[in-house]
Structure formats: structure tokens, C-alpha cells
Coordinates of C-alpha atoms and ligand atoms in Angstrom, one line a residue:
M1 CA 58.6 72.1 60.8
P2 CA 58.3 72.6 64.8
C3 CA 60.2 75.6 66.0
C4 CA 62.8 74.4 68.5
R5 CA 63.8 78.1 69.8
T6 CA 60.6 78.5 72.0
I7 CA 61.1 75.1 73.6
P8 CA 63.8 74.0 75.7
L9 CA 66.5 71.4 74.0
F10 CA 65.6 68.4 76.0
L11 CA 61.8 68.7 74.8
A12 CA 63.0 69.2 71.3
V13 CA 65.5 66.0 71.3
L14 CA 62.2 64.1 72.8
W15 CA 59.9 65.1 70.1
F16 CA 62.3 64.3 67.1
A17 CA 63.1 60.9 69.0
A18 CA 59.8 60.1 69.1
G19 CA 58.2 61.8 66.4
Y20 CA 60.7 61.2 63.4
D21 CA 59.0 58.4 62.3
C22 CA 56.0 56.6 64.0
Q23 CA 56.5 53.2 62.0
A24 CA 59.9 52.7 63.5
Q25 CA 60.1 50.1 66.2
Q26 CA 61.4 51.8 69.3
R27 CA 64.1 49.4 70.7
G28 CA 66.0 46.7 68.5
A29 CA 66.5 43.2 69.9
I30 CA 67.8 43.3 73.5
A31 CA 70.4 40.9 74.9
T32 CA 72.0 40.8 78.5
K33 CA 75.2 39.2 77.4
A34 CA 76.1 39.3 73.9
M35 CA 75.1 40.4 70.5
V36 CA 75.7 39.8 66.8
V37 CA 74.3 41.8 64.1
T38 CA 75.3 40.8 60.5
A39 CA 73.5 41.1 57.1
H40 CA 72.2 37.6 57.1
P41 CA 70.3 35.6 59.7
E42 CA 72.4 32.4 59.1
A43 CA 75.7 34.1 59.9
S44 CA 74.2 35.8 62.7
R45 CA 73.1 32.6 64.1
V46 CA 76.5 31.3 63.7
G47 CA 78.1 33.9 65.8
R48 CA 75.7 33.5 68.6
E49 CA 76.4 29.8 68.5
I50 CA 80.1 30.4 68.8
L51 CA 79.6 33.0 71.8
R52 CA 77.1 30.4 73.7
N53 CA 80.0 27.8 73.2
G54 CA 82.5 29.9 75.2
G55 CA 84.1 32.0 72.0
N56 CA 84.8 35.7 72.4
A57 CA 84.4 38.1 69.8
A58 CA 87.1 37.4 68.0
D59 CA 86.4 33.9 67.5
A60 CA 82.8 34.7 66.8
M61 CA 84.1 37.2 64.0
V62 CA 85.9 34.6 62.0
A63 CA 83.0 32.2 62.2
V64 CA 80.6 35.1 60.9
H65 CA 83.0 36.0 58.3
F66 CA 83.7 32.7 56.7
A67 CA 79.6 32.1 57.1
L68 CA 78.9 35.5 55.4
A69 CA 81.1 34.3 52.5
V70 CA 78.9 31.2 52.2
V71 CA 75.6 32.8 52.7
Y72 CA 76.0 36.4 51.8
P73 CA 78.2 36.1 48.7
N74 CA 77.3 39.1 47.0
A75 CA 79.7 40.9 49.8
G76 CA 80.9 38.1 52.5
N77 CA 84.1 37.0 50.8
I78 CA 87.5 35.2 51.1
G79 CA 88.0 36.7 47.9
G80 CA 88.4 40.6 49.1
G81 CA 89.3 42.2 52.2
G82 CA 88.4 44.9 54.7
F83 CA 89.0 46.3 58.0
M84 CA 88.3 45.8 61.8
I85 CA 88.4 47.7 65.1
W86 CA 88.7 45.8 68.0
R87 CA 88.3 47.2 71.4
S88 CA 88.9 44.6 74.0
M89 CA 87.0 44.7 77.9
K90 CA 89.8 46.4 79.0
G91 CA 89.4 48.9 76.7
E92 CA 92.7 48.3 74.3
C93 CA 92.1 49.0 70.6
S94 CA 93.7 47.9 67.6
A95 CA 92.8 48.2 64.0
L96 CA 93.5 45.5 61.3
D97 CA 94.0 46.2 57.7
F98 CA 93.4 43.5 55.6
R99 CA 92.6 45.3 52.5
E100 CA 93.4 44.1 49.0
K101 CA 96.7 45.1 47.3
A102 CA 97.5 46.0 44.0
P103 CA 99.6 42.7 42.4
R104 CA 103.4 43.5 41.8
R105 CA 102.7 43.9 37.9
A106 CA 99.9 46.5 38.0
W107 CA 100.9 49.9 36.7
R108 CA 99.7 53.3 37.1
D109 CA 97.8 53.7 33.7
M110 CA 96.7 50.1 33.5
F111 CA 92.9 51.2 33.2
L112 CA 93.4 53.7 30.3
D113 CA 93.2 53.3 26.9
S114 CA 95.8 54.5 24.4
A115 CA 94.3 58.1 24.5
G116 CA 94.7 58.1 28.2
N117 CA 91.0 57.8 29.2
P118 CA 89.8 55.6 31.5
V119 CA 88.3 52.2 30.4
P120 CA 85.6 51.5 33.3
S121 CA 84.8 48.1 32.3
L122 CA 88.5 47.0 32.9
S123 CA 88.6 47.8 36.5
L124 CA 84.8 46.7 37.1
E125 CA 84.3 43.3 35.7
G126 CA 86.8 40.2 35.1
A127 CA 90.4 39.3 36.6
L128 CA 92.3 42.5 35.8
A129 CA 89.7 44.3 38.2
A130 CA 90.8 42.2 41.1
G131 CA 93.3 43.1 44.0
V132 CA 95.2 40.2 45.9
P133 CA 92.7 39.0 48.3
G134 CA 93.1 40.0 52.2
S135 CA 90.3 38.6 54.2
V136 CA 92.1 35.1 54.9
D137 CA 95.2 36.4 56.2
G138 CA 93.0 39.1 57.8
M139 CA 91.1 36.3 60.0
I140 CA 93.9 34.6 60.7
Q141 CA 96.1 37.6 62.0
A142 CA 92.8 38.4 64.4
H143 CA 92.5 34.8 65.4
K144 CA 96.1 34.6 66.4
R145 CA 96.2 37.6 68.3
Y146 CA 92.6 37.3 70.0
G147 CA 91.4 34.2 69.6
T148 CA 90.6 31.4 71.9
M149 CA 88.8 28.5 70.2
K150 CA 90.6 26.4 67.6
W151 CA 90.8 27.5 63.9
R152 CA 89.1 24.4 62.7
T153 CA 86.1 24.9 65.0
L154 CA 85.8 28.4 63.6
L155 CA 85.6 27.1 59.9
E156 CA 82.9 24.3 60.6
P157 CA 80.0 26.1 60.4
A158 CA 80.6 28.0 57.1
I159 CA 81.9 24.4 55.6
A160 CA 78.2 23.1 56.5
L161 CA 76.6 25.8 55.1
A162 CA 78.5 25.5 52.1
Q163 CA 78.1 21.7 51.9
R164 CA 74.4 21.3 53.0
G165 CA 73.3 24.3 51.4
F166 CA 71.0 27.1 53.1
P167 CA 67.4 28.4 52.0
I168 CA 67.9 31.9 50.3
T169 CA 65.8 34.7 51.3
A170 CA 63.6 36.7 49.0
K171 CA 66.1 39.5 48.6
Q172 CA 68.9 37.0 47.4
A173 CA 66.8 35.5 45.0
A174 CA 65.6 38.6 43.4
D175 CA 69.8 39.7 43.6
L176 CA 70.8 36.6 42.2
N177 CA 68.0 36.6 39.0
E178 CA 69.3 40.2 38.5
F179 CA 73.0 39.4 38.1
H180 CA 72.3 36.0 36.4
S181 CA 73.6 37.0 33.0
R182 CA 76.4 39.2 34.1
L183 CA 77.4 35.9 36.4
A184 CA 76.9 33.8 33.6
K185 CA 79.0 35.9 31.1
W186 CA 82.1 35.0 33.2
N187 CA 81.3 31.8 34.6
G188 CA 78.9 29.9 32.3
T189 CA 75.9 28.2 34.0
E190 CA 77.8 25.6 35.9
Q191 CA 78.7 27.3 38.7
A192 CA 76.5 27.3 42.0
L193 CA 75.5 31.0 41.8
T194 CA 74.4 30.5 38.2
A195 CA 73.0 26.9 38.4
R196 CA 69.6 28.1 37.9
S197 CA 68.3 30.7 35.9
V198 CA 65.5 31.9 38.0
W199 CA 65.8 31.7 41.7
H200 CA 63.1 31.6 44.2
Q201 CA 62.6 32.6 48.2
G202 CA 63.8 29.1 49.9
D203 CA 65.4 27.8 47.3
T204 CA 68.5 26.1 48.4
L205 CA 72.2 27.4 47.6
R206 CA 74.8 24.7 47.7
Q207 CA 78.4 25.4 47.4
P208 CA 80.6 22.5 47.1
D209 CA 83.6 23.9 45.7
L210 CA 83.7 26.7 48.0
A211 CA 83.3 24.0 50.8
A212 CA 86.5 22.5 49.6
T213 CA 88.4 25.7 49.6
L214 CA 87.1 26.4 52.9
I215 CA 88.4 23.0 53.9
R216 CA 91.7 23.7 52.7
I217 CA 91.8 27.0 54.6
R218 CA 90.3 25.1 57.9
N219 CA 93.2 22.4 57.5
N220 CA 96.1 24.3 56.6
G221 CA 95.3 27.7 57.6
R222 CA 97.3 30.5 55.4
N223 CA 98.4 28.1 53.0
G224 CA 95.1 26.9 52.4
F225 CA 94.2 30.1 50.5
Y226 CA 97.8 31.7 49.6
A227 CA 99.6 28.5 48.4
G228 CA 98.8 25.0 47.4
E229 CA 95.7 24.1 45.3
T230 CA 93.9 27.4 46.0
A231 CA 96.4 29.6 44.6
R232 CA 97.0 27.2 41.8
L233 CA 93.3 27.8 41.1
I234 CA 93.5 31.6 41.5
E235 CA 96.7 31.7 39.0
T236 CA 94.8 29.5 36.5
A237 CA 91.9 32.0 36.6
M238 CA 94.2 35.0 36.1
K239 CA 95.8 33.3 33.3
Q240 CA 92.6 32.3 31.4
H241 CA 91.1 35.8 31.9
N242 CA 94.3 38.1 31.4
G243 CA 94.7 38.8 35.1
L244 CA 97.7 39.7 37.0
I245 CA 97.5 37.9 40.3
D246 CA 100.3 35.4 40.7
K247 CA 101.5 33.1 43.1
T248 CA 103.9 35.3 44.4
D249 CA 101.3 38.0 44.8
L250 CA 99.3 35.4 46.8
A251 CA 102.6 34.3 49.1
Q252 CA 103.5 37.8 49.9
Y253 CA 100.1 39.3 50.7
S254 CA 100.0 40.2 54.4
S255 CA 97.3 42.2 56.4
R256 CA 98.6 45.0 58.6
W257 CA 98.2 46.0 62.1
R258 CA 97.5 49.6 62.5
T259 CA 97.1 52.3 65.0
P260 CA 93.3 53.1 65.5
L261 CA 92.4 56.7 65.0
H262 CA 90.9 58.2 68.2
G263 CA 88.7 61.4 68.1
T264 CA 86.4 62.9 70.8
Y265 CA 82.9 64.0 70.2
R266 CA 80.9 65.6 73.0
N267 CA 82.6 63.5 75.9
H268 CA 82.8 60.5 73.9
T269 CA 85.7 59.1 72.1
V270 CA 85.3 57.9 68.6
I271 CA 87.5 54.9 67.3
S272 CA 87.8 54.3 63.7
M273 CA 90.0 53.3 60.9
P274 CA 93.0 54.9 59.7
P275 CA 94.5 55.0 55.7
P276 CA 94.4 53.2 53.8
S277 CA 90.5 53.7 54.5
S278 CA 89.6 57.5 54.4
G279 CA 86.8 56.6 56.8
G280 CA 88.2 57.4 60.2
V281 CA 89.4 60.9 59.3
A282 CA 86.6 61.6 57.1
L283 CA 84.3 61.0 59.9
L284 CA 86.5 62.5 62.8
Q285 CA 86.5 65.5 60.6
L286 CA 82.9 65.6 60.0
L287 CA 82.2 65.1 63.9
S288 CA 84.6 68.0 64.8
M289 CA 83.1 70.2 62.2
W290 CA 79.5 69.5 63.2
E291 CA 80.5 69.7 67.2
R292 CA 81.8 73.3 66.5
R293 CA 78.9 74.9 64.4
A294 CA 75.5 72.8 65.3
T295 CA 73.1 74.8 67.4
K296 CA 69.9 73.9 69.1
D297 CA 67.8 74.6 65.6
C298 CA 70.1 71.7 63.9
T299 CA 67.4 69.1 65.0
F300 CA 67.0 65.8 63.4
H301 CA 66.4 66.5 59.5
S302 CA 65.5 70.4 59.9
A303 CA 67.0 72.3 57.3
D304 CA 69.8 73.9 59.5
A305 CA 71.1 70.3 60.3
V306 CA 70.8 69.1 56.7
H307 CA 72.4 72.2 55.5
L308 CA 75.3 72.1 57.9
M309 CA 76.2 68.6 57.5
V310 CA 76.1 68.9 53.7
E311 CA 78.5 72.0 54.0
C312 CA 81.0 69.9 56.4
E313 CA 80.7 66.8 53.9
R314 CA 81.6 69.0 50.7
R315 CA 84.8 70.2 52.5
V316 CA 85.8 66.9 54.0
Y317 CA 85.4 64.8 50.8
A318 CA 87.3 67.3 49.0
D319 CA 90.2 67.0 51.6
R320 CA 89.7 63.1 50.6
A321 CA 90.1 62.9 46.8
K322 CA 93.3 65.3 47.5
W323 CA 94.9 63.8 50.3
L324 CA 94.0 60.2 51.2
G325 CA 95.6 57.1 50.0
D326 CA 97.9 54.2 51.2
P327 CA 100.0 55.5 53.9
D328 CA 102.4 52.9 53.1
A329 CA 103.0 54.3 49.4
V330 CA 102.2 58.2 50.1
R331 CA 102.5 60.8 52.8
V332 CA 98.8 61.2 54.2
P333 CA 98.7 64.1 56.4
V334 CA 96.3 62.5 59.0
R335 CA 97.5 64.9 61.6
G336 CA 96.9 68.1 59.8
L337 CA 93.4 66.9 58.6
L338 CA 92.4 66.0 62.1
H339 CA 94.5 69.0 63.7
P340 CA 91.6 70.9 65.8
A341 CA 92.6 74.7 64.2
Y342 CA 92.6 72.9 60.7
C343 CA 89.2 71.4 61.3
E344 CA 88.0 75.1 62.6
S345 CA 89.7 76.4 59.5
R346 CA 87.3 74.2 57.2
T347 CA 84.4 75.1 59.5
Y348 CA 84.1 79.0 59.6
P349 CA 83.8 79.6 55.8
I350 CA 80.5 78.0 55.9
R351 CA 77.6 80.1 56.3
M352 CA 74.2 79.1 57.3
N353 CA 72.1 80.6 54.9
R354 CA 73.8 79.9 51.3
A355 CA 75.0 76.5 50.1
T356 CA 78.6 76.9 48.9
P357 CA 79.0 75.4 45.4
S358 CA 81.2 72.5 45.1
S359 CA 83.0 74.1 42.3
T360 CA 84.3 77.0 44.9
V361 CA 85.3 74.5 47.3
T362 CA 88.6 72.8 47.2
F363 CA 90.9 70.8 49.7
G364 CA 92.7 72.6 52.6
N365 CA 96.2 73.0 53.3
A366 CA 96.6 69.9 55.6
I367 CA 100.5 69.6 55.3
E368 CA 100.7 72.9 56.9
F369 CA 98.9 71.5 60.1
D370 CA 100.4 68.3 59.8
T371 CA 103.5 69.5 61.7
M372 CA 101.8 72.2 63.5
P373 CA 101.9 71.0 67.5
Q374 CA 98.5 70.4 68.8
Q375 CA 96.8 73.3 71.0
Q376 CA 94.1 71.1 72.3
P377 CA 96.0 68.0 72.6
N378 CA 93.2 65.4 73.6
R379 CA 90.5 66.9 71.8
I380 CA 90.9 65.2 68.1
D381 CA 93.9 62.9 66.9
K382 CA 94.9 61.4 70.1
M383 CA 96.7 58.8 68.6
R384 CA 96.7 56.3 71.5
R385 CA 98.9 53.0 71.5
E386 CA 97.2 50.0 72.5
S387 CA 98.9 48.0 75.1
E388 CA 100.0 45.2 72.9
Q389 CA 98.1 44.3 70.1
T390 CA 80.8 45.6 51.8
T391 CA 79.1 44.1 54.7
H392 CA 79.5 45.2 58.1
Y393 CA 79.1 43.4 61.3
S394 CA 79.2 44.1 64.8
I395 CA 79.8 41.8 67.7
V396 CA 80.1 42.0 71.3
D397 CA 80.7 39.4 73.7
G398 CA 79.6 38.4 77.3
S399 CA 83.1 40.0 78.6
G400 CA 82.6 43.1 76.8
N401 CA 85.1 42.6 73.9
A402 CA 83.8 44.4 70.9
V403 CA 84.4 43.9 67.1
S404 CA 83.6 46.2 64.2
V405 CA 84.3 44.8 60.9
T406 CA 83.3 45.9 57.6
T407 CA 84.5 44.0 54.6
T408 CA 84.0 43.7 50.6
L409 CA 84.3 42.7 47.3
N410 CA 83.6 46.1 46.0
A411 CA 80.7 46.0 43.8
S412 CA 77.9 43.3 44.5
Y413 CA 79.5 40.1 43.5
G414 CA 82.7 42.0 43.0
S415 CA 84.4 41.3 39.5
K416 CA 81.6 38.7 39.0
L417 CA 84.4 36.1 38.5
V418 CA 84.2 33.2 40.3
V419 CA 87.3 31.2 40.7
A420 CA 86.5 27.9 38.6
G421 CA 87.0 24.7 40.9
A422 CA 87.4 27.2 44.1
G423 CA 83.9 28.5 44.2
F424 CA 84.6 31.8 45.4
L425 CA 84.2 35.5 43.5
L426 CA 87.1 37.7 43.2
N427 CA 86.6 41.3 44.3
N428 CA 86.7 44.3 41.8
E429 CA 88.7 46.4 44.4
M430 CA 91.1 47.8 41.8
D431 CA 88.4 50.3 40.8
D432 CA 88.7 52.1 44.3
F433 CA 91.8 53.3 42.7
S434 CA 91.8 56.4 41.0
A435 CA 92.6 55.4 37.2
K436 CA 93.0 58.9 36.3
P437 CA 93.2 62.0 38.5
G438 CA 89.6 63.6 38.1
S439 CA 88.0 60.9 36.7
P440 CA 85.5 59.4 39.1
N441 CA 85.1 55.6 40.1
M442 CA 82.0 53.6 40.2
Y443 CA 80.8 55.5 43.5
G444 CA 81.5 59.0 41.6
L445 CA 84.5 59.7 44.0
L446 CA 87.1 61.6 42.5
G447 CA 90.9 60.8 43.9
S448 CA 94.3 62.3 43.0
E449 CA 97.9 61.1 42.4
A450 CA 97.6 59.8 46.5
N451 CA 95.3 56.9 45.2
A452 CA 97.1 56.3 41.7
V453 CA 97.4 52.7 40.9
A454 CA 100.9 51.1 41.8
P455 CA 102.4 48.0 42.2
G456 CA 101.8 46.4 45.7
K457 CA 99.8 49.3 47.1
R458 CA 96.3 49.3 48.7
M459 CA 93.5 51.0 47.2
L460 CA 91.5 53.8 49.2
S461 CA 88.5 52.8 50.9
S462 CA 85.5 54.2 52.4
M463 CA 85.1 51.8 55.1
T464 CA 84.5 53.2 58.4
P465 CA 84.2 50.5 61.4
T466 CA 84.0 52.2 64.6
V467 CA 83.5 52.0 68.0
V468 CA 82.3 54.8 70.5
E469 CA 83.4 55.3 74.2
K470 CA 81.8 57.1 77.0
D471 CA 83.7 57.6 80.3
G472 CA 86.1 55.0 79.2
A473 CA 83.4 52.2 78.5
L474 CA 82.0 50.9 75.4
K475 CA 79.2 52.9 74.3
M476 CA 78.5 51.6 70.5
V477 CA 79.6 49.3 67.8
V478 CA 78.6 50.6 64.1
G479 CA 79.6 50.5 60.6
T480 CA 77.9 49.8 57.2
P481 CA 78.2 49.0 53.5
G482 CA 77.5 51.8 50.5
G483 CA 80.9 52.9 48.9
G484 CA 81.2 56.7 49.3
T485 CA 78.0 56.9 51.3
I486 CA 79.5 54.7 54.3
I487 CA 81.3 57.8 55.9
T488 CA 77.9 59.9 56.0
S489 CA 76.0 56.8 56.9
V490 CA 78.2 56.1 60.1
F491 CA 78.2 59.9 61.0
Q492 CA 74.3 60.2 60.7
T493 CA 73.8 57.0 62.5
I494 CA 76.1 58.2 65.5
L495 CA 74.5 61.7 65.4
N496 CA 71.1 60.0 65.6
V497 CA 71.8 58.3 69.0
L498 CA 74.0 61.1 70.5
D499 CA 72.5 64.4 69.5
F500 CA 69.0 63.2 68.3
G501 CA 68.3 60.9 71.2
M502 CA 67.1 58.0 69.1
T503 CA 67.4 54.0 69.9
M504 CA 70.0 52.1 68.2
Q505 CA 67.3 50.8 65.9
Q506 CA 65.5 54.1 65.3
A507 CA 68.8 55.3 64.4
V508 CA 69.7 52.7 61.9
E509 CA 66.1 53.0 60.4
A510 CA 66.0 56.7 60.1
K511 CA 66.0 57.8 56.4
R512 CA 69.4 59.1 55.1
F513 CA 71.0 61.4 53.0
H514 CA 74.4 62.1 51.4
H515 CA 76.8 64.6 49.9
Q516 CA 80.3 63.9 48.6
W517 CA 81.5 67.3 47.1
L518 CA 81.0 66.1 43.7
P519 CA 78.5 66.0 41.9
D520 CA 77.2 68.7 43.7
W521 CA 73.9 67.6 44.9
I522 CA 72.0 66.0 47.9
Y523 CA 71.2 62.4 47.5
T524 CA 68.4 61.7 49.3
E525 CA 66.4 58.1 49.9
E526 CA 62.5 58.3 49.4
N527 CA 60.7 60.1 51.7
S528 CA 64.0 61.0 53.7
L529 CA 63.4 64.7 53.8
D530 CA 60.0 66.6 54.0
S531 CA 58.7 68.9 51.3
A532 CA 59.2 72.4 53.7
T533 CA 62.8 71.1 54.5
M534 CA 63.5 70.4 51.1
L535 CA 61.8 73.8 49.8
E536 CA 64.1 75.8 52.5
L537 CA 67.1 74.0 51.4
S538 CA 66.6 74.7 47.8
K539 CA 66.2 78.3 48.8
R540 CA 69.8 78.1 50.4
G541 CA 71.0 77.0 46.9
H542 CA 70.9 73.1 47.4
T543 CA 69.9 70.8 44.7
F544 CA 68.7 67.1 45.0
K545 CA 68.9 63.8 43.9
Q546 CA 66.7 60.7 44.8
R547 CA 68.6 57.4 44.7
E548 CA 67.9 53.9 46.1
P549 CA 68.4 52.9 49.8
I550 CA 71.5 54.3 51.2
G551 CA 73.7 51.8 53.3
R552 CA 72.6 49.0 55.6
V553 CA 74.2 49.9 59.3
D554 CA 74.6 47.2 61.7
A555 CA 75.2 48.2 65.0
I556 CA 74.8 47.6 69.0
L557 CA 74.4 49.7 71.6
V558 CA 75.0 49.7 75.3
L559 CA 72.3 50.7 77.5
P560 CA 73.0 52.6 80.8
D561 CA 71.9 49.5 82.6
G562 CA 74.5 47.3 80.7
R563 CA 72.2 45.7 78.3
L564 CA 72.8 45.7 74.5
E565 CA 70.6 46.8 71.9
A566 CA 70.9 45.9 68.2
G567 CA 70.3 48.0 65.2
A568 CA 69.8 45.9 62.4
D569 CA 69.2 47.6 59.1
P570 CA 65.7 46.6 57.5
R571 CA 67.2 47.7 54.2
G572 CA 68.6 44.5 54.0
D573 CA 68.1 40.9 55.6
D574 CA 70.0 42.3 58.4
T575 CA 69.6 40.5 62.0
A576 CA 70.5 40.7 65.3
A577 CA 71.1 37.5 67.6
G578 CA 71.6 38.0 71.3
L579 CA 72.4 35.9 74.0
D580 CA 71.0 36.4 77.4
Ligands
DON601 O1 86.2 50.3 49.9 C1 85.5 51.0 49.6 O2 85.0 52.0 50.1 C2 84.5 50.3 48.6 N1 85.2 49.2 48.1 C3 83.2 49.6 49.3 C4 82.3 49.0 48.6 C5 80.7 49.2 49.2 O3 80.6 49.6 50.3 C6 79.8 48.5 48.5 N2 78.6 48.3 49.1 N3 77.5 49.1 48.7

């Protein structure tokens, strides 16, 4: 491990930027005009064609979203929900919450057995696991406000992909094979996704039922999904599988425009998603805490850097578990959690030479800071009103409008239940609620009363679609899937560029680690930390658990000369499509 005390900081930055991984590509795809980065090459191509034909970032977003529902069915969706951060070419920002909602007939203890213990299978698979989907309404709202092309035009590429089919990638074939028995259990073997018991790379996946649903959405807009034939098919599936969603839930669903969170980090402005996602609050807390304590010794993946990040993360995730939930249903002390004095109070118990056992870390008194006047009003938590307004995709159009969208069915293939006759999967987002305070969800995340199930409530999310500005201009568009690891992956990606001098592609490729308060260990990707660093961290009291790859970050960086650099994550089939 080089000792950076003896070399100037800028040399240290260059050293780590160049030397952290000799295999990494130096720069991602570059384009002069516009860029689309998504989880699938077909969806990226669709987005680029919309931009080439004169559409803006919102038009490309709608076309990409529906295309992903076809070509990336494990996470792309019309049966799920998500969040969008929009930044116009003039710098006006908005946040769209198209998160799923609990059905009206949901109740607090619906995932507990008669002894009061959680029954995870109920919130993970089948009809009861599904929240009322938000994606279609979200796309309609975004298109109404920002779109320029005809709605119909934006649905056509997805319809064509569903009707004609597309060749699946090697990763998709492996994925469909892995999930075959669970998908077949709920849907039989007559559905498009289960039609073959063994899939190979290059096999064509055709989805005629999904095409028919997309045609109804193309022709009838909102009513093509939340009413009429699609609503009837959803209600039928619910009745057949003992679910709760009915036509009234569908008719009443609406996405919500929210004020995005604004924070500052080293002269940059970071714009991210407010509750019901915990993503923006947690990301801004992490950046604030890190900025207060990081020293020149905190170089990329050094023991000091990992230690400090982990210490910040365990405190932020303890706050998340206590305070975060749906702001329409519970009081979430966002101002308090982001108050500079509060972040300061959470940062300074950290000792650099010793890990704090998570058993001794608890949430902070954010309520006390919630009403406190701001001592440094522009530093963090500057709520800016815009002038009027689990997969991630990032888009920047030729005029400089940017969109950052994370959307999900929750688990891969969501609830595993396809709406028969409508050809799309329902989410299992109900598992993001806290079934019982103190009991972890599928990501091991804990929650409290703030995130208890209630009728019409939105479940807490970690999704963190984010935009970064420098000097009033767009600098970065970033986000990722990954459940509870989303927040720490976005945090690391931003630091990789702003602190460690990496290119966008290097920042995305760099190995990741994750800590979420409980369980009290550092999750690592294979080979993410070198043995000397791990030894030093062990001496400070940290423990490790290696796991599968963390996240699939898709991001765009605006270079100093105005060109756009993509970061497309090689952990998946993620692909950049640029326009010159
Ligand atoms: O909203 C959330 O935080 C989760 N439902 C996201 C799930 C996710 O990222 C799964 N992808 N790996």
C-alpha cells in the first residue's frame, strides 16, 4: 500500500486513478451529442433511435422503459414501479415517485403467522407480494410534463420487440434457466418466459400477450393498464391466487411529483430522490459525513477510506431503519437527518483506529434537528423548488436534458407471477415493507413502525437515481439496482470520480463493498480489497463476508469539453448508445 503522506495529493489521485485496476478500460463510450446507458443493448438502441429522431430525454425515457419491460423482464417492467430524477437543460429539477402502493385491503400484520412471526414466502412470491404497480402511470406523467413526441410513437419499439422477439443474451439464458422452476410453479409452461425449459444464448424470446397489453397502453394511455381489459386480467389473477389488488386500487393509483433533495459535496450539487426512497437522504448523509472526516490518507480502497465509509454507513443505515418511510403516511425528519449539525453529531464519534460494533450504534435524534434553524443554509438540505414542474438507466439528450431512472419488480422476476393473458410479471415490492419491526426483509434491511404495512402506503425503497451538478452545469447522471447496496454503490461511484479521479467507466467497473449496520460485516465482491488492507481493517475490528457482484451502475459523465462519457457496468449486459 503506497503511503500518500509522502507524496502530494494530486500525485496520489493520479496513482490510484491509473493504478487501481490495470485491466479497466480507461474511458467508456464517448459521444458528442447524447447518450443512453441501460441494462440491455436493445433498450439502449431504442433510446438512441428516439433521440436520433428528434425526441428529448423524456421521450427516450418512456421508450426505454417500455423496451426494458420486454427485453429485460427480470427487472424492466410495467408491473412494478420506480423513481425518476429529471434535470432540464436550464437546470430545473423534479422528482417523480411512481413507487407501488399497498392495496386498500392490506393490513399491518398481513405477513405474520398466528404466532406473530413473519412468513417471508408470503411477501416474496405470488399475488399477496405485489403492490399496486406504478410504472405505467409514471411514464404517462413524465411524458405529459416533458415529452415532445407522440405517446403512440414511444410505445412502438417495445411492441415490435415483444411481437417479433429478440435474441436473448448468454446471461439472460442462464437467468431464465435458473428461474425456470419457480416461474413454472406459478405460471405453468405455457407462458413466454417458461415456454422452453432450457434457453440458449441467441434464442428468440417472443411475448405476444405482453405485446397485446402494450398495444392497449399505446391506444388508451392510462386506461390501457389501470382500467379495461388489463385491469380485468390483473383482478382475475389476484382472485385466482388470493391477492388483494382490485380494480378500485388500480383506478386510484397515481404517481406523485415530489421536491428532489439537494445537497452539496465538494462544490458540487447532488440531486437525489426524497422519501419514500431512503436513497437520497442516505446518500446525502454519507457524502456530508465523509466530507467532514476524509483525509488525504483516504485514497481508493485504502484501509482508512474503507474504514471511514463503513463507519458512516453503519450510522446512516441505523437512521434509515428508524426514521424512513412513506412521507404521506408518517413523519420523516428529512431536514433533521440532513441538518449539518446533525451530520456533524453523527460523524464525530467515529474513531479511525477502531470499528464501532453495530450493536452499540443506534439511530440519532433527528427529530430534535428537524425544526432547528440551518446554521449553514446552503451546505446540505437546500430544498430547491423547481420552476414549475431494479434497473437503472441514465439518459442525456442533445439539448442537455438529463434523466436518471431506477425501476424495479424488487426481486428478479418480482413475485414470479405473470398476469395470465397480459404477459407481464407482478412485483414483490410488499417485501420492502417492514413485516414486523426488527425482522429483516430479503436484503437483510431492518425497519420500524415508519415502514409498517398500511393500506395505500408506499413501501420504503433504497433506489437512488441521482444527478450531480458543478457550477450550475450538469456533471453526472448515476444510479444502480442492488437492493440495500444501491445507496453505497452510488456513494462509491460518485467518490470514485470526484475524489479518486477515475473516468466514468473506471468508476463503474471498480470493485465495491457494502455495509448496512446490521448484519455487522463488510460485504465484499471477489478481489475488491487487497489482503494488506483487509488485514489492517481486521485489526481495527471489522469482519468480512464475500458475496456475488454488487450492483450494476449505469452512468454518464459530462467531460470538461462537453462530450459525454458513459459508464456501462460489465457486471451485466449493460450497454451505452451514444449519438454524435
Ligand atoms: O426499492 C428497493 O430498494 C428495492 N425493491 C430494490 C430492489 C433491487 O434493487 C433489486 N435489484 N437487485
